[in-house]
Amino acid sequence: EPEVTQTPSHQVTQMGQEVILRCVPISNHLYFYWYRQILGQKVEFLVSFYNNEISEKSEIFDDQFSVERPDGSNFTLKIRSTKLEDSAMYFCASSERWAEKLFFGSGTQLSVL
Amino acid sequence: RKEVEQDPGPFNVPEGATVAFNCTYSNSASQSFFWYRQDCRKEPKLLMSVYSSGNEDGRFTAQLNRASQYISLLIRDSKLSDSATYLCVVNNGGATNKLIFGTGTLLAVQP
């Protein structure tokens, strides 16, 4: 069964450092998303991406965040200067159609110290 | 009113019990509705889509009431393996079409 893969599974970084979280969406999917979940809280939308551009972003997705699809398979989330409050599980997802049946990767647990 | 609201639980039920979860949503323009399941510290996994006519998948039945803006999930004959957090997910509708997650309802099935 095709799946979304994310690397790394865990990332520990110092406050102020840049991190890049990587995702390989399901190959025939056209829509890509990043969500995050702070421990004990709900899954929150960050950004959606289609046709090599951002379709929509939340208020969480400020100038410190960026996304990129550098080649035909990878989809990355970059946080330029991490803050303590960026510590969360970051989930990548993809779907065949817009905001329909999202399939999630297993997540990257980001810990900012 | 929260965009998507669920009773956080926990619901503690014995094996074999029937349990029902409800969810309300605030945006009347929402068009797509889903139930996801999330195990502790794992990714959400799609359990089922929810259609206006109601739909069933084995022991799971989902219903949608557009007039009252709520969605329900019924689990019959609960198994230990059903223990998880059940997430109600709704698309935001209108010009924005992102999926909004509820906080989830925790189900603990006891032997």
Coordinates of N, CA and C in Angstrom, one line a residue:
Chain A
E1 N 0.8 -1.2 0.0 CA 0.0 0.0 0.0 C 0.9 1.2 0.0
P2 N 0.6 2.2 -0.9 CA 1.5 3.4 -1.0 C 1.3 4.2 0.3
E3 N 2.4 4.8 0.7 CA 2.3 5.6 2.0 C 3.2 6.9 1.9
V4 N 2.9 7.8 2.8 CA 3.7 9.0 2.9 C 4.8 8.7 3.8
T5 N 6.0 9.1 3.4 CA 7.2 8.8 4.3 C 7.8 10.1 4.8
Q6 N 8.2 10.2 6.0 CA 8.8 11.4 6.6 C 10.1 11.1 7.2
T7 N 11.1 12.0 7.1 CA 12.4 11.9 7.7 C 12.8 13.2 8.2
P8 N 13.5 13.3 9.4 CA 13.8 12.2 10.3 C 12.5 11.9 11.1
S9 N 12.6 10.8 11.9 CA 11.4 10.6 12.8 C 11.5 11.5 14.1
H10 N 12.8 11.8 14.4 CA 13.0 12.7 15.6 C 14.1 13.7 15.2
Q11 N 13.9 14.9 15.6 CA 14.9 16.0 15.4 C 15.0 16.8 16.6
V12 N 16.2 16.9 17.1 CA 16.5 17.8 18.3 C 17.3 18.9 17.8
T13 N 17.0 20.1 18.2 CA 17.7 21.3 17.7 C 17.8 22.3 18.8
Q14 N 18.7 23.2 18.7 CA 18.9 24.3 19.6 C 18.0 25.5 19.1
M15 N 17.4 26.3 20.0 CA 16.7 27.4 19.7 C 17.5 28.3 18.7
G16 N 16.9 28.8 17.7 CA 17.5 29.7 16.7 C 18.1 29.0 15.5
Q17 N 18.2 27.7 15.6 CA 18.7 26.9 14.5 C 17.7 26.7 13.4
E18 N 18.2 26.4 12.2 CA 17.3 26.1 11.1 C 17.1 24.6 11.1
V19 N 15.9 24.1 10.8 CA 15.6 22.7 10.6 C 14.8 22.5 9.3
I20 N 15.1 21.4 8.6 CA 14.3 21.0 7.4 C 13.7 19.7 7.7
L21 N 12.4 19.6 7.5 CA 11.7 18.3 7.7 C 11.3 17.8 6.3
R22 N 11.5 16.6 6.1 CA 11.4 16.0 4.7 C 10.2 15.1 4.6
C23 N 9.6 15.0 3.5 CA 8.5 14.2 3.2 C 8.5 13.7 1.8
V24 N 8.1 12.5 1.6 CA 7.8 12.0 0.2 C 6.4 11.6 0.2
P25 N 5.6 12.4 -0.5 CA 4.1 12.1 -0.6 C 3.9 10.9 -1.4
I26 N 2.6 10.4 -1.4 CA 2.2 9.3 -2.3 C 2.3 9.8 -3.8
S27 N 2.9 8.9 -4.6 CA 3.4 9.3 -5.9 C 2.3 10.0 -6.8
N28 N 1.1 9.5 -6.8 CA 0.1 10.0 -7.7 C -0.7 11.1 -7.1
H29 N -0.4 11.6 -5.9 CA -1.1 12.6 -5.2 C -0.6 14.0 -5.7
L30 N -1.5 15.0 -5.8 CA -1.1 16.3 -6.3 C -1.2 17.4 -5.2
Y31 N -1.8 17.1 -4.1 CA -1.9 18.1 -3.0 C -1.2 17.7 -1.8
F32 N -0.5 18.6 -1.3 CA 0.4 18.3 -0.1 C 0.2 19.3 1.0
Y33 N 0.4 18.8 2.2 CA 0.1 19.5 3.4 C 1.1 19.3 4.5
W34 N 1.2 20.3 5.3 CA 1.9 20.1 6.6 C 0.9 20.5 7.7
Y35 N 0.8 19.6 8.7 CA 0.1 19.8 9.9 C 1.0 19.7 11.1
R36 N 0.7 20.2 12.2 CA 1.5 20.0 13.4 C 0.6 19.7 14.6
Q37 N 1.1 19.0 15.6 CA 0.4 18.6 16.8 C 1.3 18.8 18.0
I38 N 1.0 19.8 18.8 CA 1.7 20.0 20.0 C 1.2 18.9 21.0
L39 N 2.0 18.4 21.9 CA 1.7 17.3 22.7 C 0.4 17.6 23.5
G40 N -0.6 16.7 23.4 CA -1.8 16.9 24.2 C -2.8 17.8 23.5
Q41 N -2.5 18.4 22.4 CA -3.4 19.3 21.7 C -3.9 18.7 20.4
K42 N -4.7 19.5 19.7 CA -5.3 19.0 18.4 C -4.3 19.2 17.3
V43 N -4.6 18.4 16.2 CA -3.9 18.5 14.9 C -4.2 19.9 14.3
E44 N -3.2 20.7 14.0 CA -3.4 22.0 13.4 C -2.9 22.1 12.0
F45 N -3.6 22.7 11.1 CA -3.2 23.0 9.8 C -2.1 24.1 9.7
L46 N -1.1 23.8 8.9 CA -0.1 24.8 8.7 C -0.2 25.4 7.3
V47 N -0.1 24.5 6.3 CA 0.0 25.0 4.9 C -0.4 23.9 4.0
S48 N -0.9 24.3 2.8 CA -1.2 23.4 1.7 C -0.5 23.9 0.5
F49 N -0.2 22.9 -0.4 CA 0.7 23.2 -1.5 C 0.2 22.4 -2.7
Y50 N 0.1 23.1 -3.9 CA -0.4 22.5 -5.1 C 0.2 23.2 -6.3
N51 N 0.6 22.4 -7.3 CA 1.2 23.0 -8.5 C 2.3 23.9 -8.2
N52 N 3.2 23.5 -7.3 CA 4.4 24.2 -7.0 C 4.2 25.6 -6.3
E53 N 3.1 25.7 -5.7 CA 2.9 27.0 -4.9 C 2.0 26.7 -3.7
I54 N 2.1 27.6 -2.7 CA 1.3 27.5 -1.6 C -0.1 27.9 -1.9
S55 N -1.1 27.0 -1.6 CA -2.5 27.3 -1.8 C -3.1 28.0 -0.7
E56 N -2.7 27.7 0.5 CA -3.3 28.3 1.7 C -2.3 28.1 2.9
K57 N -2.3 29.0 3.8 CA -1.5 28.9 5.0 C -2.3 29.4 6.2
S58 N -1.9 28.9 7.4 CA -2.6 29.4 8.6 C -1.7 30.5 9.2
E59 N -2.3 31.1 10.3 CA -1.6 32.2 11.0 C -0.3 31.7 11.7
I60 N -0.3 30.3 11.9 CA 0.9 29.8 12.5 C 2.1 29.9 11.5
F61 N 1.8 29.7 10.2 CA 2.8 29.6 9.2 C 3.3 31.0 8.9
D62 N 4.2 31.6 9.7 CA 4.7 32.9 9.5 C 6.0 32.9 8.7
D63 N 6.7 34.0 8.7 CA 7.8 34.2 7.8 C 9.0 33.2 8.1
Q64 N 8.9 32.6 9.3 CA 10.0 31.7 9.7 C 9.8 30.3 9.0
F65 N 8.6 30.1 8.4 CA 8.3 28.8 7.8 C 8.4 29.0 6.3
S66 N 8.8 27.9 5.6 CA 8.7 27.9 4.2 C 8.6 26.4 3.7
V67 N 8.0 26.2 2.6 CA 7.9 24.9 2.0 C 8.4 24.9 0.6
E68 N 8.8 23.7 0.2 CA 9.4 23.6 -1.1 C 9.2 22.2 -1.7
R69 N 9.1 22.1 -3.0 CA 9.1 20.8 -3.6 C 10.3 20.8 -4.6
P70 N 11.5 20.5 -4.0 CA 12.7 20.6 -4.8 C 12.9 19.7 -6.0
D71 N 12.2 18.6 -6.0 CA 12.2 17.7 -7.1 C 10.8 17.1 -7.3
G72 N 10.8 16.0 -8.1 CA 9.4 15.4 -8.3 C 8.9 14.6 -7.2
S73 N 9.7 14.4 -6.1 CA 9.2 13.5 -5.1 C 9.2 14.1 -3.7
N74 N 10.1 14.9 -3.4 CA 10.2 15.4 -2.0 C 9.4 16.7 -1.8
F75 N 9.0 16.8 -0.5 CA 8.2 18.0 -0.1 C 8.8 18.4 1.3
T76 N 9.3 19.6 1.4 CA 10.0 19.9 2.6 C 9.4 21.1 3.3
L77 N 9.6 21.1 4.7 CA 9.2 22.2 5.5 C 10.4 22.7 6.2
K78 N 10.7 24.0 6.0 CA 11.9 24.6 6.7 C 11.4 25.6 7.7
I79 N 12.0 25.5 8.9 CA 11.8 26.5 9.9 C 13.2 27.2 10.1
R80 N 13.2 28.5 9.8 CA 14.5 29.2 9.7 C 15.2 29.4 11.0
S81 N 14.4 29.8 12.0 CA 15.0 30.1 13.3 C 14.1 29.6 14.4
T82 N 14.3 28.4 14.8 CA 13.4 27.7 15.7 C 13.2 28.3 17.0
K83 N 12.0 28.2 17.5 CA 11.6 28.7 18.9 C 11.2 27.5 19.7
L84 N 11.2 27.8 21.0 CA 10.8 26.7 21.9 C 9.4 26.2 21.6
E85 N 8.5 27.1 21.3 CA 7.1 26.8 21.0 C 6.9 26.1 19.7
D86 N 8.0 25.9 18.9 CA 7.9 25.1 17.6 C 8.0 23.6 17.9
S87 N 8.3 23.3 19.2 CA 8.4 21.9 19.5 C 7.0 21.2 19.4
A88 N 7.0 20.2 18.5 CA 5.7 19.5 18.2 C 6.0 18.3 17.3
M89 N 4.9 17.6 17.0 CA 5.0 16.5 16.0 C 4.5 17.2 14.7
Y90 N 5.3 17.1 13.7 CA 5.0 17.7 12.4 C 4.6 16.5 11.4
F91 N 3.4 16.6 10.9 CA 2.9 15.6 10.0 C 2.8 16.2 8.6
C92 N 3.3 15.4 7.7 CA 3.1 15.7 6.2 C 1.9 14.9 5.8
A93 N 1.1 15.4 4.8 CA 0.0 14.6 4.3 C -0.1 14.9 2.8
S94 N -0.8 14.0 2.1 CA -1.0 14.2 0.7 C -2.4 13.7 0.4
S95 N -3.0 14.2 -0.7 CA -4.3 13.7 -1.2 C -4.4 13.8 -2.7
E96 N -5.2 13.0 -3.2 CA -5.5 13.0 -4.7 C -6.2 14.3 -5.1
R97 N -7.2 14.6 -4.3 CA -8.0 15.8 -4.5 C -7.9 16.8 -3.4
W98 N -8.3 18.0 -3.6 CA -8.2 19.1 -2.7 C -8.9 18.8 -1.4
A99 N -8.2 18.7 -0.3 CA -8.7 18.6 1.0 C -9.7 17.4 1.2
E100 N -9.4 16.3 0.5 CA -10.2 15.1 0.5 C -9.3 14.0 1.0
K101 N -9.7 13.2 1.9 CA -9.0 12.0 2.3 C -7.5 12.1 2.3
L102 N -7.1 12.8 3.4 CA -5.7 13.0 3.6 C -5.0 11.7 4.1
F103 N -3.8 11.5 3.6 CA -3.0 10.3 4.1 C -1.8 10.9 4.7
F104 N -1.6 10.6 5.9 CA -0.5 11.2 6.7 C 0.7 10.3 6.8
G105 N 1.9 11.0 6.9 CA 3.1 10.3 7.2 C 3.2 10.1 8.7
S106 N 4.2 9.3 9.2 CA 4.3 9.0 10.6 C 4.8 10.1 11.5
G107 N 5.2 11.2 10.8 CA 5.5 12.4 11.6 C 7.0 12.5 11.9
T108 N 7.4 13.8 12.2 CA 8.7 14.1 12.7 C 8.5 14.8 14.1
Q109 N 9.0 14.2 15.1 CA 8.9 14.8 16.4 C 10.1 15.9 16.5
L110 N 9.7 17.1 16.6 CA 10.7 18.2 16.7 C 10.8 18.7 18.1
S111 N 12.0 18.6 18.7 CA 12.2 19.2 20.0 C 13.2 20.3 19.9
V112 N 12.8 21.5 20.4 CA 13.7 22.7 20.4 C 14.1 22.9 21.8
L113 N 15.4 23.0 22.0 CA 15.9 23.1 23.4 C 16.5 24.5 23.6
Chain B
R1 N -18.1 29.9 19.0 CA -18.3 28.5 18.8 C -17.0 27.9 18.1
K2 N -16.5 26.8 18.6 CA -15.3 26.2 18.0 C -15.7 25.7 16.6
E3 N -14.7 25.7 15.7 CA -14.9 25.2 14.3 C -15.4 23.8 14.3
V4 N -14.7 22.9 15.1 CA -15.1 21.5 15.2 C -15.0 21.2 16.7
E5 N -16.1 20.7 17.3 CA -16.1 20.4 18.7 C -16.5 19.0 19.0
Q6 N -15.7 18.4 19.9 CA -15.9 17.0 20.3 C -15.8 16.9 21.8
D7 N -16.5 16.0 22.4 CA -16.4 15.6 23.8 C -15.0 14.9 23.9
P8 N -14.1 15.4 24.7 CA -12.8 14.8 24.8 C -12.8 13.4 25.5
G9 N -13.8 13.1 26.2 CA -13.9 11.8 26.9 C -13.0 11.9 28.2
P10 N -12.4 10.8 28.6 CA -12.4 9.5 28.0 C -13.7 8.7 28.1
F11 N -14.0 7.9 27.1 CA -15.1 7.0 27.2 C -14.4 5.6 27.5
N12 N -14.8 5.1 28.7 CA -14.3 3.8 29.2 C -15.5 2.8 29.0
V13 N -15.3 1.9 28.1 CA -16.4 0.9 27.8 C -15.8 -0.5 27.9
P14 N -16.7 -1.5 28.3 CA -16.2 -2.9 28.2 C -16.2 -3.4 26.8
E15 N -15.4 -4.4 26.6 CA -15.4 -5.1 25.3 C -16.9 -5.5 25.0
G16 N -17.2 -5.4 23.7 CA -18.5 -5.8 23.3 C -19.6 -4.7 23.3
A17 N -19.2 -3.6 24.0 CA -20.2 -2.5 24.1 C -20.4 -1.7 22.8
T18 N -21.5 -1.0 22.8 CA -21.7 -0.1 21.7 C -21.4 1.3 22.2
V19 N -20.7 2.1 21.4 CA -20.3 3.5 21.9 C -20.6 4.4 20.8
A20 N -21.0 5.6 21.1 CA -21.3 6.6 20.1 C -20.6 7.9 20.4
F21 N -20.0 8.6 19.4 CA -19.4 9.9 19.5 C -20.1 10.9 18.7
N22 N -20.2 12.1 19.2 CA -20.8 13.1 18.4 C -19.8 14.2 18.2
C23 N -20.0 15.0 17.2 CA -19.1 16.1 16.8 C -20.0 17.2 16.2
T24 N -19.7 18.4 16.5 CA -20.5 19.5 15.9 C -19.5 20.4 15.2
Y25 N -19.9 21.1 14.1 CA -19.1 21.9 13.3 C -19.8 23.3 13.1
S26 N -19.0 24.3 12.9 CA -19.6 25.7 12.9 C -19.9 26.2 11.5
N27 N -19.2 25.7 10.5 CA -19.3 26.3 9.2 C -20.3 25.6 8.4
S28 N -21.5 26.2 8.1 CA -22.5 25.6 7.4 C -22.1 25.3 5.9
A29 N -21.1 25.9 5.5 CA -20.6 25.7 4.1 C -19.7 24.5 3.9
S30 N -19.4 23.8 5.1 CA -18.6 22.6 5.0 C -19.2 21.5 4.1
Q31 N -18.3 20.9 3.4 CA -18.9 19.9 2.4 C -18.3 18.5 2.6
S32 N -17.2 18.4 3.2 CA -16.5 17.0 3.4 C -16.3 16.7 4.9
F33 N -16.6 15.5 5.3 CA -16.6 15.1 6.7 C -15.9 13.8 6.8
F34 N -15.1 13.6 7.8 CA -14.4 12.4 8.0 C -14.2 12.0 9.5
W35 N -14.1 10.8 9.7 CA -13.6 10.3 11.0 C -12.2 9.7 10.8
Y36 N -11.3 10.2 11.6 CA -9.9 9.7 11.6 C -9.7 9.0 13.0
R37 N -8.8 8.1 13.0 CA -8.4 7.5 14.3 C -6.9 7.8 14.5
Q38 N -6.6 8.1 15.8 CA -5.2 8.4 16.1 C -4.8 7.6 17.3
D39 N -3.8 6.7 17.2 CA -3.2 6.0 18.3 C -2.2 6.9 19.0
C40 N -1.8 6.6 20.2 CA -1.0 7.5 21.0 C 0.3 7.8 20.2
R41 N 0.6 9.1 20.0 CA 1.9 9.5 19.4 C 2.1 9.0 18.0
K42 N 1.0 8.6 17.3 CA 1.1 8.2 15.9 C 0.3 9.2 15.0
E43 N 0.4 8.9 13.7 CA -0.3 9.8 12.8 C -1.8 9.5 12.7
P44 N -2.6 10.5 12.4 CA -4.0 10.2 12.2 C -4.2 9.3 10.9
K45 N -5.1 8.3 11.1 CA -5.4 7.4 10.0 C -6.9 7.5 9.6
L46 N -7.2 7.6 8.4 CA -8.6 7.7 7.9 C -9.4 6.5 8.3
L47 N -10.4 6.7 9.1 CA -11.3 5.6 9.4 C -12.4 5.5 8.4
M48 N -13.1 6.6 8.2 CA -14.2 6.6 7.1 C -14.6 8.0 6.8
S49 N -15.0 8.2 5.6 CA -15.7 9.4 5.2 C -17.1 9.4 5.6
V50 N -17.7 10.5 5.8 CA -19.1 10.6 6.2 C -20.0 11.2 5.1
Y51 N -21.0 10.5 4.7 CA -21.9 11.0 3.6 C -23.2 11.3 4.2
S52 N -23.9 12.2 3.4 CA -25.2 12.7 3.9 C -26.2 11.6 4.1
S53 N -26.1 10.5 3.4 CA -27.1 9.4 3.5 C -26.7 8.5 4.7
G54 N -25.5 8.7 5.3 CA -25.1 7.8 6.3 C -24.3 6.7 5.7
N55 N -23.3 6.1 6.3 CA -22.6 5.0 5.8 C -22.1 4.1 6.9
E56 N -21.9 2.9 6.5 CA -21.5 1.8 7.4 C -20.3 1.1 6.9
D57 N -19.4 0.8 7.7 CA -18.2 0.0 7.4 C -18.0 -1.0 8.5
G58 N -18.5 -2.2 8.3 CA -18.4 -3.2 9.4 C -19.1 -2.8 10.6
R59 N -18.3 -2.7 11.7 CA -18.9 -2.3 13.0 C -19.0 -0.8 13.2
F60 N -18.6 -0.1 12.2 CA -18.6 1.4 12.3 C -19.7 2.0 11.4
T61 N -20.5 2.9 12.0 CA -21.5 3.6 11.3 C -21.4 5.1 11.5
A62 N -21.4 5.9 10.4 CA -21.2 7.3 10.5 C -22.5 8.0 10.0
Q63 N -22.9 9.0 10.6 CA -24.1 9.8 10.2 C -23.8 11.3 10.2
L64 N -24.5 11.9 9.3 CA -24.3 13.4 9.1 C -25.7 14.0 9.2
N65 N -25.8 15.1 10.0 CA -27.0 15.9 10.1 C -26.6 17.3 9.8
R66 N -26.9 17.7 8.5 CA -26.5 19.0 8.1 C -27.3 20.1 8.7
A67 N -28.6 19.8 9.0 CA -29.4 20.9 9.6 C -28.9 21.3 10.9
S68 N -28.5 20.3 11.7 CA -28.0 20.5 13.1 C -26.5 20.7 13.1
Q69 N -25.8 20.4 12.0 CA -24.4 20.5 11.9 C -23.7 19.6 12.9
Y70 N -24.1 18.4 12.9 CA -23.3 17.4 13.7 C -23.1 16.1 12.9
I71 N -22.1 15.4 13.3 CA -21.6 14.2 12.8 C -21.5 13.2 13.9
S72 N -21.9 11.9 13.6 CA -21.7 10.9 14.7 C -21.0 9.7 14.2
L73 N -20.4 9.0 15.1 CA -19.7 7.7 14.8 C -20.2 6.7 15.8
L74 N -20.7 5.6 15.4 CA -21.2 4.5 16.2 C -20.2 3.3 16.0
I75 N -19.8 2.8 17.1 CA -18.9 1.6 17.1 C -19.7 0.5 17.8
R76 N -19.9 -0.6 17.1 CA -20.6 -1.7 17.7 C -19.6 -2.8 18.1
D77 N -20.0 -3.6 19.1 CA -19.1 -4.7 19.5 C -17.7 -4.3 19.7
S78 N -17.4 -3.4 20.5 CA -16.1 -2.8 20.7 C -15.1 -3.8 21.0
K79 N -13.9 -3.6 20.4 CA -12.7 -4.5 20.6 C -11.7 -3.7 21.4
L80 N -10.8 -4.5 22.0 CA -9.7 -3.8 22.7 C -8.9 -3.0 21.7
S81 N -8.8 -3.4 20.5 CA -8.0 -2.7 19.5 C -8.6 -1.4 19.0
D82 N -9.9 -1.2 19.4 CA -10.5 0.1 19.1 C -10.1 1.2 20.0
S83 N -9.4 0.9 21.0 CA -8.9 1.9 21.9 C -8.0 2.9 21.2
A84 N -8.4 4.1 21.2 CA -7.6 5.2 20.4 C -8.4 6.5 20.6
T85 N -7.8 7.5 20.0 CA -8.5 8.8 19.9 C -9.2 8.9 18.6
Y86 N -10.5 9.3 18.6 CA -11.2 9.4 17.3 C -11.4 10.9 17.0
L87 N -10.9 11.3 15.8 CA -10.9 12.7 15.4 C -12.0 13.0 14.4
C88 N -12.8 14.0 14.7 CA -13.8 14.4 13.7 C -13.1 15.5 12.9
V89 N -13.2 15.4 11.6 CA -12.5 16.2 10.6 C -13.5 16.8 9.6
V90 N -13.4 18.1 9.4 CA -14.4 18.8 8.5 C -13.6 19.7 7.6
N91 N -14.0 19.8 6.4 CA -13.4 20.8 5.5 C -14.0 22.1 5.8
N92 N -13.2 23.2 5.6 CA -13.6 24.5 6.1 C -14.7 25.1 5.1
G93 N -14.8 24.5 3.9 CA -15.8 25.0 3.0 C -15.6 26.4 2.5
G94 N -16.4 26.8 1.6 CA -16.3 28.2 1.1 C -15.1 28.4 0.3
A95 N -14.5 29.5 0.4 CA -13.3 29.8 -0.4 C -12.1 29.1 0.1
T96 N -12.1 28.7 1.4 CA -11.0 28.0 1.9 C -11.4 26.5 2.0
N97 N -10.6 25.6 1.8 CA -11.0 24.2 1.8 C -10.1 23.3 2.6
K98 N -9.5 23.9 3.6 CA -8.6 23.1 4.4 C -9.4 22.2 5.3
L99 N -8.8 21.1 5.8 CA -9.4 20.3 6.8 C -9.1 20.7 8.2
I100 N -10.2 20.8 9.0 CA -10.1 21.2 10.4 C -10.3 20.0 11.3
F101 N -9.4 19.8 12.2 CA -9.5 18.7 13.1 C -10.2 19.1 14.5
G102 N -11.0 18.2 15.0 CA -11.5 18.4 16.3 C -10.4 17.9 17.3
T103 N -10.6 18.2 18.6 CA -9.6 17.8 19.6 C -9.5 16.3 19.8
G104 N -10.6 15.6 19.4 CA -10.6 14.1 19.5 C -11.3 13.6 20.7
T105 N -11.8 12.4 20.6 CA -12.5 11.8 21.7 C -11.7 10.5 22.1
L106 N -11.3 10.4 23.3 CA -10.5 9.2 23.7 C -11.4 8.1 24.1
L107 N -11.2 6.9 23.4 CA -11.9 5.7 23.8 C -11.0 4.7 24.4
A108 N -11.4 4.2 25.5 CA -10.6 3.1 26.2 C -11.5 1.9 26.3
V109 N -11.3 0.8 25.6 CA -12.1 -0.4 25.7 C -11.4 -1.3 26.7
Q110 N -12.2 -1.7 27.7 CA -11.6 -2.5 28.8 C -12.0 -4.0 28.7
P111 N -11.0 -4.9 29.0 CA -11.3 -6.3 28.9 C -12.4 -6.7 29.9

